[in-house]
């Protein structure tokens, strides 16, 4: 098969590495890819916002399957246009991608389908949203309705903080994503991410992960796109998975099908495990980033036929097998992230680090300049390690971080802390 992988971040590097190992693969093209994918695939300059150009490219290159990594092209309808052109594509339609593209859409689906989630209100103006916050009190959660790159959520511990977050949304801090806000009740518990492959009717459970959204140690500072993750999540056992499949995933698939927009692709459920059981916080319609970087190293099976089966509505009795090891990734960031990351600093030592047994370096925001590797984004490298325990994987990942020659880079020092406390 000839495969086109859309995207250029750490998630796409992790997907590319897994796809490149498939015996079914004859060619892998990444658009745009990054310096990491260039070592295992062919990078291509392609305007993915120009759907006609993508279709033409697929025809010229005889592409058998397009795998769309990021959420923005999905919400923009790239999968729709590819399918209409007769090109097989892994990823949901624009209507189905509303599960991520609009938090209000997902909350209303939960209402209709009886899916456990936090109580909420949705608002298209600041005064009404603020009145609701004053009525409910704090802590409370403010979310920009649309896509905000993982940065449109504020867990406000005071009413004043919540009011400021509402102003941020309506004053354009998140662009069009903040034209409407969802205000949610604060849920007590532990967060976990759970992934399924879906073909419109069938959901194949994959595995779990836990990420670390806040920029600082001890879960302090502003939310980011993710500072690190590990898989599997010890809290997410077989009984919990069965409950989530029955109470959350199954009614989501049936509800979407009933609306005439069956969901095909990867469904990423962000969950809060409360004293009352698991509740849905949000859906994403793509592999998480950096969760993908700890899921792919644990997958024992060939990824390509699974994605192909999902795209063709033929998951049927498919299964996915996983190693018993833990995978843990530490995200190394450019100075100034998440507010204003500084680009251009030189990164060295990756050859030595990548040769360490059990370590993989995924490129998330890098570029080459005059033959040198430089930082070209906020989240720049994903230093991933595997081990028999979370503690072992963490120790190896941070050993690798120390070996990287990037004085300007920074990272959290406590990725995996919840699971390690349990191990101790």
XYZ file of C-alpha atoms in Angstrom, residues 122-134 142 162-171 178-181 183:
29
model
C -23.441 27.103 26.806
C -23.296 30.804 26.050
C -22.693 33.096 23.082
C -22.081 36.257 25.118
C -20.044 37.190 28.159
C -22.740 38.686 30.442
C -24.861 35.513 30.433
C -21.819 33.307 30.922
C -20.629 35.435 33.821
C -24.060 35.398 35.439
C -24.051 31.598 35.265
C -20.596 31.461 36.862
C -21.640 33.758 39.697
C -14.454 27.485 31.226
C -13.476 32.195 35.671
C -14.703 35.664 34.728
C -11.271 36.512 33.306
C -11.299 33.290 31.263
C -14.688 34.223 29.824
C -13.311 37.611 28.814
C -10.342 35.893 27.151
C -12.704 33.792 25.037
C -15.007 36.578 23.919
C -12.183 39.083 23.414
C -14.021 31.450 21.611
C -17.122 32.830 19.894
C -19.111 30.555 22.171
C -18.188 29.112 25.563
C -19.151 26.438 31.330
